[in-house]
Amino acid sequence: MPTRRLSWRDAWPTLQVGLALVACGLWYATGGAVWYRVTSVGLWPALLVVAMWPLQRLARGRWERLQGVHLWLGIFLLTAVVSTVVAYNRPVAVAKLGTVIGAAGLALALSHQRTRRQIYLSLAPLGLGLAALALYSLAGSDWDAQALKYPALAEAGRSLTGWIAWTPGHRITPNVAGSMLAALLPYGVALAGLAPSRWLGMRQPGPQAAIRGCWALAVALGVSALILTGSRGAWGGSLAMVAGWALWRWLGRLAPPGPAGYRRRLIGFGLMALAGGLAVVLGGYLVLVLTLPGAAALANRIDLITRSLSLAQDYAYTGVGLGQFPIPYSVYTLLIHVGYIVNPHNTLVGILVEQGVLGMAALILLWVSALRAFVRTRAHASPGLGIVLEASVASLMTMVVHGMVDSGLYGSRGLLIMLVPVGVIIACARHVESETAAAEGERSPEASRTRDRTAVPILAGLAVILLVLVATAGRPHTAWLANRGALEQTRQELALYDPERFAELSLDDARLRADLAEAERLLAAAARHPGHPSAPRRLAAIYLSRSQYPDALAVLKASWDAGSRDSTTRLLYGDALIAAGDPAGAAATVKGIRWAAERIEGQASSRYVPRGEWAQVAYAYEAVARLNGTGEADLGRINEARQRAGLAPLEALP
């Protein structure tokens, strides 16, 4: 390949990647937000990201022309900023916002690479990161904990890593390590397949075999570390990636050359991918129906995602706030007083909960834009650029598939690499278009692009509107009122309530002390339309904490009659029925919900007994007895509570 003299402008895009990597390194090394602890360096590394714009101006001699990918990335960033502003725990949200900005900055820096040399130099840190992460993960793995899950893997890990000295410090959890390794592995494969002398413009081949051998070693380390993480989600995502990549290459050999053959290749891949997805769904259904091994874990994961969607409905437009999932999920969805889980184990659902429907839509459209660029340019790409494009799609496929069952990247500092495939695809697509335009003698790369841009914004807009309507249950204005009311309630209540000190100040007491006038006003306005379940749930929870039991029953009865049957509505309606003296109806309402009996038991001891509401205590005990089938055993305490309440004793449960 002929080489050209390097210009000072050629250094600026590479410097942009360097600045973005430094910013990401600062945000990663300082810890970000883990559970409720905050150790972030703050947002000042964003200055390194902002510096990319003048560097891009210097590199190209003009400002960059904005495209659809910039719009979706901007909306994704904007929703992250909004969810930081509305968060009840601002320091945690700011810490996670840094990782979002870092991810966006790295993607932009990668997309600004214009030459093969620049693209190769930007891929090299990804390959080095793969090797470093693999070694760090192996050195820091807790093999004793791993032995409880996979004894053979733990023993193999001890044997392989016995020579590595480990200094106690930051330990990457297996799921997070697996997510990051699986996302970076395709780039290691691509680097091992590229000829450095051609990509770097060397006049002499140099130690080409040695360089490619080093990348192959990085891949081997990455695969070994990935296997030893024991992350089934990462394994599944990687297997899907390998199968998809192999299928794409196989179809490429079968398809005839030319546009018609490329269309056949795309259609064939799409149909087979769809068939594979349907097979997975059918297999999961059979596992549940036939109670095969793994049925309980799958059912729990589906229940977690379903309940998380219920929480997302409360904050449809703004999200609950970056990094704010754990406590609101426990308090407002599970209706328990302590943290239960850190994320919903689904990437898109996690974004929907934390950043709202617009944040999720922006990420989906960002992915679609990248895939569209791949489809548009892959047929015209040289073999080397084709490998990089395919590696990026493979990385994206891994993230999407693994993201269906876990939130390893978005729920951790691994978020910093979540947008890498988008940036690399855009850079390679632009380079392909430049080469195509030069070969065809056109004035600019834009001239070689397909002319279907007019329909794209229209389709994207319709997709966003559809997602908003689905997320708001077809009532966008009601959802907006409910969103504002839920945010106000969350900020007021959780500013007082500390789940680690619930014995000192219970959630009910915090709710009684909080100034909820504005939240009640907004929620009451939204609850006038009971077809949207969010506001009735929130308003009823406030009424129940205040012992306004008739008001709670009225709100929930209207929501129930309107068709609301989510688990949170059922639990709250059960509480209202217990308070109204209908334990049989309460037991029937909550039957089948996990921990329903234990939760009612807790309500009796933490709410009714301290307030001396002995009638409600008796009804709660009766509901528990009906759920557990322990009527005779519980009859004594039921009658004791009834006696304190001045009610006639029961001979037996009716």
XYZ file of C-alpha atoms in Angstrom:
654
model
C 0.000 0.000 0.000
C 1.464 3.394 -0.905
C 2.300 5.691 1.930
C 2.047 9.428 2.197
C 3.920 11.948 4.273
C 2.492 12.515 7.713
C 1.011 15.918 8.453
C 0.701 17.575 11.833
C -3.051 17.244 11.369
C -2.717 13.439 11.490
C -1.744 13.556 15.161
C -4.856 15.348 16.419
C -7.368 12.474 16.077
C -4.999 10.113 17.887
C -4.538 12.730 20.602
C -8.321 12.854 20.984
C -8.371 9.135 21.747
C -5.559 9.678 24.232
C -7.483 12.426 26.032
C -10.639 10.302 26.139
C -8.703 7.331 27.524
C -7.115 9.491 30.224
C -10.552 10.799 31.234
C -11.963 7.262 31.289
C -8.979 6.050 33.282
C -9.494 8.756 35.899
C -13.167 7.940 36.261
C -12.476 4.212 36.437
C -9.530 4.375 38.830
C -11.339 6.582 41.334
C -14.124 4.103 41.757
C -17.260 5.688 40.378
C -20.305 4.685 42.396
C -20.570 1.214 43.901
C -23.792 0.534 45.768
C -24.170 3.447 48.174
C -20.491 4.399 48.389
C -19.099 7.317 46.415
C -15.406 7.719 45.618
C -15.593 9.520 42.292
C -13.059 12.129 41.241
C -15.936 14.344 40.090
C -16.710 15.716 36.650
C -13.556 17.723 35.946
C -12.117 15.037 33.576
C -14.954 16.100 31.260
C -12.682 19.023 30.351
C -10.456 16.495 28.576
C -13.479 15.319 26.589
C -14.535 18.867 25.719
C -11.015 19.535 24.407
C -11.715 17.116 21.555
C -13.831 19.653 19.673
C -11.060 22.188 18.983
C -8.712 19.291 18.204
C -11.201 17.990 15.654
C -11.370 21.483 14.153
C -7.577 21.528 13.871
C -7.510 18.042 12.344
C -10.049 18.716 9.600
C -9.747 22.452 9.113
C -13.492 22.830 9.667
C -16.133 21.918 12.195
C -17.529 18.419 11.968
C -20.811 17.973 10.129
C -23.412 16.692 12.594
C -25.182 13.437 11.771
C -27.910 11.273 13.267
C -25.440 9.463 15.497
C -24.547 12.783 17.139
C -28.238 13.497 17.773
C -28.860 10.170 19.505
C -25.628 10.422 21.481
C -26.576 13.956 22.525
C -30.019 12.838 23.676
C -28.476 9.946 25.604
C -26.135 12.382 27.353
C -28.938 14.875 27.984
C -31.120 12.249 29.636
C -28.160 11.261 31.820
C -27.746 14.887 32.909
C -31.482 15.230 33.619
C -31.528 12.020 35.647
C -28.564 13.343 37.631
C -30.380 16.589 38.397
C -33.534 14.803 39.601
C -31.705 12.101 41.604
C -32.394 11.953 45.323
C -28.770 10.927 45.984
C -26.882 13.469 43.893
C -23.281 12.372 44.686
C -23.933 8.828 43.440
C -25.615 10.179 40.310
C -22.725 12.557 39.595
C -20.265 9.681 39.983
C -22.121 7.611 37.394
C -22.593 10.633 35.117
C -18.811 10.758 34.818
C -18.761 7.252 33.361
C -21.538 8.149 30.895
C -19.605 11.221 29.728
C -16.452 9.116 29.486
C -18.222 6.499 27.354
C -19.635 9.171 25.034
C -16.281 10.935 24.788
C -14.435 7.729 23.927
C -17.015 6.856 21.263
C -16.719 10.326 19.717
C -12.923 10.204 19.773
C -12.943 6.816 18.047
C -15.400 8.053 15.425
C -13.025 10.922 14.542
C -10.280 8.603 13.244
C -9.955 9.203 9.500
C -7.054 7.093 8.262
C -6.098 3.443 8.571
C -3.135 4.412 10.726
C -5.375 6.342 13.104
C -7.914 3.526 13.273
C -5.222 0.942 14.030
C -3.652 3.132 16.716
C -7.075 3.620 18.311
C -7.720 -0.136 18.305
C -4.383 -0.915 19.943
C -5.446 0.358 23.414
C -8.490 -1.909 23.198
C -6.254 -4.918 22.568
C -3.898 -3.886 25.354
C -6.889 -3.325 27.621
C -8.081 -6.850 26.855
C -4.760 -8.350 27.952
C -4.469 -6.136 31.040
C -8.052 -6.824 32.102
C -7.557 -10.561 31.631
C -4.448 -10.600 33.830
C -6.021 -8.343 36.457
C -9.198 -10.428 36.530
C -7.243 -13.654 36.907
C -5.020 -12.212 39.615
C -7.902 -10.742 41.603
C -10.446 -13.545 41.338
C -11.853 -14.905 44.582
C -11.392 -18.586 43.856
C -12.903 -19.607 47.211
C -16.182 -17.932 46.272
C -15.933 -19.292 42.739
C -15.549 -22.814 44.108
C -19.107 -22.680 45.441
C -20.386 -22.302 41.887
C -17.842 -24.058 39.667
C -15.301 -26.086 41.709
C -13.409 -27.312 38.643
C -12.980 -23.803 37.241
C -11.864 -22.507 40.618
C -9.216 -25.211 40.891
C -8.008 -24.475 37.364
C -7.878 -20.785 38.195
C -5.763 -21.393 41.284
C -3.348 -23.503 39.265
C -2.991 -20.914 36.509
C -2.663 -17.853 38.727
C -0.616 -19.176 41.608
C 2.463 -17.328 40.303
C 0.712 -13.925 40.237
C 1.115 -11.830 43.368
C -2.139 -10.110 44.389
C -2.289 -6.948 46.440
C -5.738 -6.509 48.007
C -7.590 -3.655 46.345
C -10.266 -3.129 43.731
C -11.675 -6.507 42.756
C -13.741 -6.780 39.585
C -16.765 -9.009 40.059
C -16.973 -12.010 37.702
C -20.045 -10.721 35.835
C -18.501 -7.298 35.236
C -15.163 -8.798 34.198
C -16.963 -11.216 31.894
C -18.961 -8.386 30.319
C -15.864 -6.314 29.601
C -13.780 -9.228 28.341
C -16.531 -10.407 26.006
C -16.922 -6.895 24.581
C -13.180 -6.452 23.949
C -12.387 -9.924 22.592
C -13.555 -9.230 19.008
C -11.097 -6.342 18.766
C -8.261 -8.604 19.844
C -9.277 -11.024 17.097
C -9.387 -8.191 14.550
C -5.943 -6.898 15.556
C -4.485 -10.397 15.269
C -5.854 -10.584 11.732
C -4.564 -7.208 10.493
C -1.185 -6.584 8.885
C 0.434 -3.793 10.958
C 2.763 -2.723 8.144
C -0.160 -1.961 5.847
C -2.238 -0.189 8.462
C 0.589 1.861 9.931
C 2.075 2.765 6.562
C 5.481 1.236 7.308
C 7.965 1.210 4.444
C 9.435 -2.015 5.834
C 7.274 -4.884 7.143
C 9.174 -4.924 10.423
C 8.296 -7.354 13.222
C 4.833 -7.936 11.782
C 4.567 -11.570 12.859
C 5.658 -10.699 16.401
C 3.037 -7.944 16.699
C 0.262 -10.193 15.450
C 1.489 -12.926 17.765
C 1.185 -10.553 20.721
C -2.402 -9.777 19.763
C -3.116 -13.507 19.455
C -1.673 -13.977 22.947
C -3.968 -11.218 24.223
C -6.923 -13.087 22.710
C -5.820 -16.330 24.372
C -5.529 -14.565 27.730
C -8.932 -12.970 27.240
C -10.622 -16.260 26.383
C -9.013 -17.988 29.377
C -10.046 -15.225 31.753
C -13.564 -15.159 30.304
C -14.013 -18.877 30.873
C -12.677 -18.639 34.420
C -15.044 -15.800 35.370
C -17.880 -18.312 35.463
C -20.227 -15.650 34.087
C -22.914 -17.588 32.242
C -24.303 -14.408 30.693
C -20.894 -13.489 29.285
C -20.457 -17.036 28.012
C -23.836 -16.892 26.310
C -23.111 -13.518 24.747
C -19.728 -14.715 23.503
C -21.145 -17.933 22.061
C -23.839 -15.924 20.273
C -21.131 -13.616 18.938
C -18.981 -16.494 17.667
C -21.983 -18.197 16.070
C -23.163 -14.969 14.465
C -19.736 -14.044 13.148
C -19.166 -17.547 11.756
C -22.604 -17.493 10.131
C -21.891 -14.115 8.517
C -18.579 -15.314 7.087
C -20.139 -18.571 5.854
C -22.963 -16.715 4.100
C -20.351 -14.455 2.525
C -18.724 -17.467 0.895
C -22.055 -18.746 -0.411
C -23.382 -15.442 -1.747
C -22.441 -14.453 -5.304
C -20.506 -11.202 -5.780
C -22.318 -7.945 -6.381
C -25.194 -6.043 -4.744
C -27.675 -8.893 -5.223
C -25.372 -11.323 -3.417
C -24.851 -8.858 -0.572
C -28.604 -8.457 -0.159
C -28.979 -12.229 -0.010
C -26.277 -12.360 2.633
C -28.045 -9.729 4.747
C -31.459 -11.338 4.376
C -30.097 -14.796 5.133
C -28.297 -13.583 8.228
C -31.365 -11.700 9.439
C -33.661 -14.681 8.976
C -31.285 -17.099 10.688
C -30.681 -14.660 13.555
C -34.449 -14.298 13.957
C -34.841 -18.067 13.941
C -32.128 -18.372 16.579
C -33.808 -15.767 18.766
C -37.172 -17.504 18.478
C -35.527 -20.822 19.334
C -34.054 -19.308 22.497
C -37.442 -17.871 23.504
C -39.161 -21.201 22.846
C -36.463 -23.030 24.782
C -36.911 -20.698 27.739
C -40.665 -21.228 27.623
C -40.224 -24.999 27.663
C -37.796 -24.741 30.581
C -40.435 -22.867 32.578
C -43.396 -25.028 31.570
C -41.640 -28.371 32.045
C -39.747 -27.178 35.162
C -36.429 -28.202 33.671
C -33.081 -27.382 35.348
C -32.692 -23.618 35.510
C -36.435 -22.938 35.628
C -36.282 -21.279 39.049
C -33.407 -18.982 38.058
C -35.141 -18.034 34.801
C -38.424 -17.334 36.586
C -36.639 -15.138 39.130
C -34.908 -13.194 36.359
C -38.201 -12.621 34.528
C -39.842 -11.526 37.785
C -36.994 -9.082 38.439
C -37.298 -7.553 34.978
C -41.092 -7.346 35.215
C -40.968 -5.577 38.569
C -38.241 -3.260 37.320
C -40.509 -2.250 34.442
C -43.124 -1.381 37.048
C -40.618 0.948 38.729
C -39.668 2.440 35.366
C -43.321 3.309 34.789
C -43.184 5.589 37.842
C -40.404 7.691 36.261
C -41.180 7.224 32.568
C -39.802 10.547 31.331
C -36.893 11.411 33.618
C -35.858 8.121 35.156
C -35.314 7.680 38.876
C -31.733 8.966 38.560
C -28.329 7.575 37.625
C -27.219 4.876 40.043
C -30.443 5.193 42.052
C -32.043 1.821 41.287
C -31.450 -0.213 44.500
C -33.411 1.641 47.204
C -36.355 2.925 45.114
C -36.764 -0.597 43.739
C -36.915 -2.045 47.252
C -39.070 0.694 48.789
C -41.528 1.427 45.986
C -41.715 -1.859 44.060
C -40.880 -4.708 46.429
C -42.304 -2.650 49.328
C -39.491 -3.687 51.666
C -37.306 -1.396 53.755
C -33.751 -2.458 52.796
C -31.790 -2.787 49.570
C -32.264 -6.080 47.751
C -30.417 -5.946 44.408
C -28.194 -3.380 42.682
C -29.570 -3.462 39.129
C -32.372 -5.096 37.112
C -29.996 -7.482 35.289
C -31.075 -6.147 31.913
C -29.245 -3.302 30.185
C -32.194 -1.683 28.426
C -34.440 -1.981 31.475
C -31.679 -0.477 33.626
C -31.430 2.521 31.301
C -35.226 2.820 31.195
C -35.380 2.918 35.003
C -32.494 5.353 35.484
C -32.739 7.607 32.393
C -36.325 7.203 31.252
C -37.806 6.168 27.934
C -35.921 8.823 25.946
C -32.574 7.570 27.251
C -33.401 4.005 26.282
C -34.731 5.096 22.887
C -31.582 7.155 22.235
C -29.313 4.176 22.923
C -31.380 1.875 20.703
C -31.314 4.417 17.863
C -27.574 4.878 18.401
C -27.108 1.138 17.932
C -29.402 1.173 14.901
C -27.414 4.052 13.364
C -24.191 2.098 13.809
C -25.696 -1.056 12.292
C -27.084 0.970 9.408
C -23.604 2.367 8.738
C -22.250 -1.198 8.768
C -24.890 -2.432 6.309
C -24.301 0.570 4.044
C -20.531 0.216 3.830
C -19.528 -3.394 4.519
C -19.942 -4.483 0.898
C -17.516 -1.765 -0.261
C -14.930 -2.256 2.498
C -11.497 -3.742 1.933
C -10.771 -7.033 3.732
C -8.988 -5.283 6.606
C -11.664 -2.655 7.194
C -14.263 -5.391 6.809
C -12.701 -7.340 9.678
C -12.769 -4.264 11.939
C -16.379 -3.511 11.014
C -17.382 -7.102 11.696
C -15.486 -7.134 14.996
C -17.386 -4.031 16.102
C -20.745 -5.577 15.239
C -19.648 -8.758 17.025
C -18.774 -6.712 20.117
C -22.134 -4.959 19.929
C -23.893 -8.309 19.547
C -22.161 -9.586 22.680
C -23.279 -6.531 24.642
C -26.876 -6.844 23.466
C -27.193 -10.591 24.078
C -25.482 -10.467 27.468
C -27.477 -7.344 28.273
C -30.689 -9.343 28.032
C -29.803 -11.236 31.212
C -27.417 -8.883 33.011
C -26.379 -5.261 33.302
C -22.665 -5.905 33.634
C -21.578 -2.829 31.670
C -24.281 -0.230 32.370
C -24.449 -1.254 36.022
C -20.708 -0.842 36.603
C -17.673 1.168 35.560
C -17.594 -1.062 32.500
C -20.067 1.481 31.107
C -16.969 3.348 29.898
C -16.558 0.890 26.986
C -20.252 0.386 26.214
C -20.251 2.773 23.226
C -16.893 1.717 21.759
C -18.424 -0.349 18.903
C -20.502 2.629 17.776
C -17.440 4.866 17.533
C -15.343 2.300 15.661
C -18.134 1.486 13.187
C -18.668 5.169 12.374
C -14.929 5.724 11.848
C -14.563 2.697 9.568
C -17.740 3.539 7.643
C -16.476 7.051 6.960
C -13.155 5.694 5.769
C -14.892 3.238 3.443
C -17.002 6.065 2.041
C -13.885 8.201 1.535
C -12.140 5.406 -0.344
C -15.248 4.717 -2.429
C -15.696 8.382 -3.259
C -12.029 8.704 -4.221
C -12.244 5.635 -6.441
C -15.365 6.954 -8.152
C -14.006 10.482 -8.470
C -16.751 12.092 -6.427
C -16.331 15.406 -4.704
C -16.964 14.198 -1.155
C -17.619 10.982 0.781
C -21.187 12.120 1.361
C -21.906 11.742 -2.348
C -21.487 7.977 -2.176
C -24.033 7.469 0.570
C -27.453 6.083 -0.089
C -30.224 8.600 -0.619
C -32.773 7.381 1.887
C -32.054 9.910 4.623
C -35.448 11.579 4.500
C -37.251 8.488 5.756
C -34.794 7.804 8.576
C -35.710 10.754 10.866
C -39.402 10.092 10.270
C -39.091 6.418 11.188
C -36.906 7.254 14.193
C -39.413 9.842 15.398
C -42.282 7.379 15.046
C -40.274 4.773 16.968
C -39.648 7.220 19.830
C -43.326 8.210 19.952
C -44.330 4.541 20.042
C -41.901 3.819 22.885
C -43.216 6.810 24.850
C -46.809 5.645 24.416
C -45.919 2.121 25.529
C -43.928 3.366 28.539
C -46.738 5.699 29.617
C -49.542 3.149 29.124
C -51.036 5.372 26.449
C -51.528 8.304 28.846
C -48.559 10.654 28.341
C -49.962 13.583 30.359
C -51.023 11.369 33.264
C -47.598 9.730 33.199
C -45.944 13.168 33.338
C -47.924 14.119 36.455
C -47.150 10.739 38.016
C -43.457 11.125 37.119
C -43.255 14.520 38.829
C -45.145 13.247 41.858
C -42.957 10.144 42.156
C -39.780 12.236 41.934
C -40.998 14.621 44.618
C -42.018 11.751 46.870
C -38.686 9.994 46.358
C -36.625 13.100 47.102
C -38.618 13.998 50.210
C -38.815 10.518 51.714
C -35.383 9.148 50.902
C -33.715 12.348 52.075
C -34.862 11.272 55.555
C -34.913 7.498 55.341
C -31.676 5.532 55.685
C -32.099 1.807 54.980
C -29.019 1.042 57.063
C -30.667 2.685 60.111
C -34.265 1.622 59.614
C -34.545 0.616 63.279
C -33.973 4.258 64.270
C -36.391 5.764 61.744
C -38.780 3.478 59.917
C -40.006 4.166 56.413
C -43.496 4.914 57.733
C -42.080 7.437 60.201
C -39.951 9.052 57.491
C -43.049 9.281 55.312
C -44.960 10.939 58.164
C -42.195 13.516 58.694
C -41.611 14.303 55.020
C -43.294 17.248 53.326
C -45.357 15.402 50.743
C -47.932 18.091 49.969
C -46.667 18.711 46.422
C -46.196 15.003 45.749
C -49.742 14.281 46.914
C -51.161 17.044 44.730
C -49.461 15.702 41.616
C -50.221 12.067 42.373
C -53.862 12.825 43.158
C -54.200 14.637 39.833
C -52.701 11.654 38.015
C -54.780 9.147 39.997
C -57.947 10.618 38.492
C -57.082 8.377 35.548
C -56.813 4.980 37.296
C -55.914 3.226 34.048
C -52.310 4.348 34.658
C -51.203 2.320 37.719
C -48.257 4.429 38.876
C -50.009 7.263 40.730
C -52.554 5.039 42.562
C -49.692 2.879 43.871
C -47.704 5.848 45.133
C -50.690 7.662 46.624
C -51.990 4.534 48.347
C -48.578 3.893 49.921
C -48.703 7.371 51.482
C -52.253 6.829 52.749
C -51.387 3.442 54.260
C -48.403 4.896 56.113
C -50.725 7.517 57.628
C -53.406 4.969 58.559
C -55.776 6.588 56.057
C -57.028 3.140 55.185
C -60.386 4.055 53.562
C -58.621 6.522 51.238
C -56.036 3.909 50.263
C -58.742 1.330 49.596
C -60.714 3.735 47.404
C -57.688 4.631 45.267
C -56.573 1.034 44.848
C -60.090 -0.277 44.200
C -60.432 2.142 41.279
C -57.023 1.085 39.915
C -57.904 -2.590 40.386
C -61.210 -2.177 38.591
C -59.339 -0.437 35.751
C -57.293 -3.601 35.242
C -54.043 -2.998 37.171
C -52.637 -6.364 38.227
C -48.900 -5.743 38.702
C -47.341 -7.230 41.830
C -46.923 -3.871 43.597
C -50.591 -2.970 43.094
C -51.590 -6.423 44.349
C -49.453 -6.099 47.483
C -50.773 -2.632 48.289
C -54.355 -3.672 47.572
C -53.826 -6.608 49.900
C -52.655 -4.195 52.617
C -55.745 -2.047 52.085
C -58.033 -5.086 52.274
C -56.357 -6.228 55.502
C -56.805 -2.767 56.995
C -60.462 -2.822 55.921
C -61.072 -6.173 57.638
C -61.009 -8.517 54.628
C -58.073 -10.899 55.232
C -59.552 -13.564 52.958
C -59.702 -11.113 50.061
C -56.183 -9.928 50.855
C -54.795 -13.471 50.812
C -56.489 -14.192 47.493
C -55.132 -10.949 46.027
C -51.468 -11.513 46.910
C -51.390 -15.298 46.531
C -48.486 -16.407 44.358
C -46.338 -13.323 44.954
C -42.910 -14.131 46.319
C -42.511 -13.302 50.026
C -46.087 -12.041 50.272
C -46.721 -13.767 53.609
C -43.392 -12.655 55.077
C -44.095 -9.086 54.043
C -47.556 -9.042 55.650
C -45.988 -10.484 58.790
C -43.525 -7.606 58.755
C -46.325 -5.083 58.273
C -48.041 -6.430 61.376
C -44.960 -6.044 63.566
C -43.601 -2.775 62.140
C -46.788 -0.823 61.367
C -49.846 -2.123 63.204
C -48.398 -3.275 66.555
C -46.477 -0.019 67.313
C -49.646 1.956 66.554
C -51.853 -0.279 68.671
C -54.006 -1.184 65.657
C -54.837 -4.639 66.983
C -57.723 -5.275 64.623
C -55.339 -4.860 61.693
C -52.824 -7.091 63.481
C -55.459 -9.830 63.745
C -56.443 -9.466 60.101
C -52.786 -9.568 59.030
C -52.178 -12.756 61.039
C -55.276 -14.307 59.485
C -54.098 -13.421 55.967
C -50.697 -14.980 56.716
C -52.369 -18.129 58.039
C -54.448 -18.413 54.873
C -51.390 -17.971 52.650
C -49.286 -20.483 54.585
C -52.109 -22.944 55.298
C -51.396 -22.777 59.045
C -54.830 -21.779 60.322
C -54.921 -23.922 63.470
C -51.342 -23.101 64.447
C -51.929 -19.353 64.074
C -55.377 -19.274 65.633
C -53.985 -18.507 69.091
C -52.184 -15.315 68.117
C -55.076 -14.286 65.875
C -57.514 -14.492 68.798
C -55.082 -12.755 71.134
C -54.937 -9.791 68.744
C -58.726 -9.903 68.295
C -59.200 -9.829 72.054
C -57.012 -6.707 72.320
C -59.030 -5.114 69.550
C -62.327 -5.947 71.260
C -63.349 -8.422 68.568
C -65.004 -11.779 69.136
C -62.619 -14.750 68.989
C -62.682 -17.200 66.103
C -63.368 -20.899 66.609
C -61.639 -21.638 63.329
C -60.747 -19.803 60.166
C -63.897 -19.390 58.053
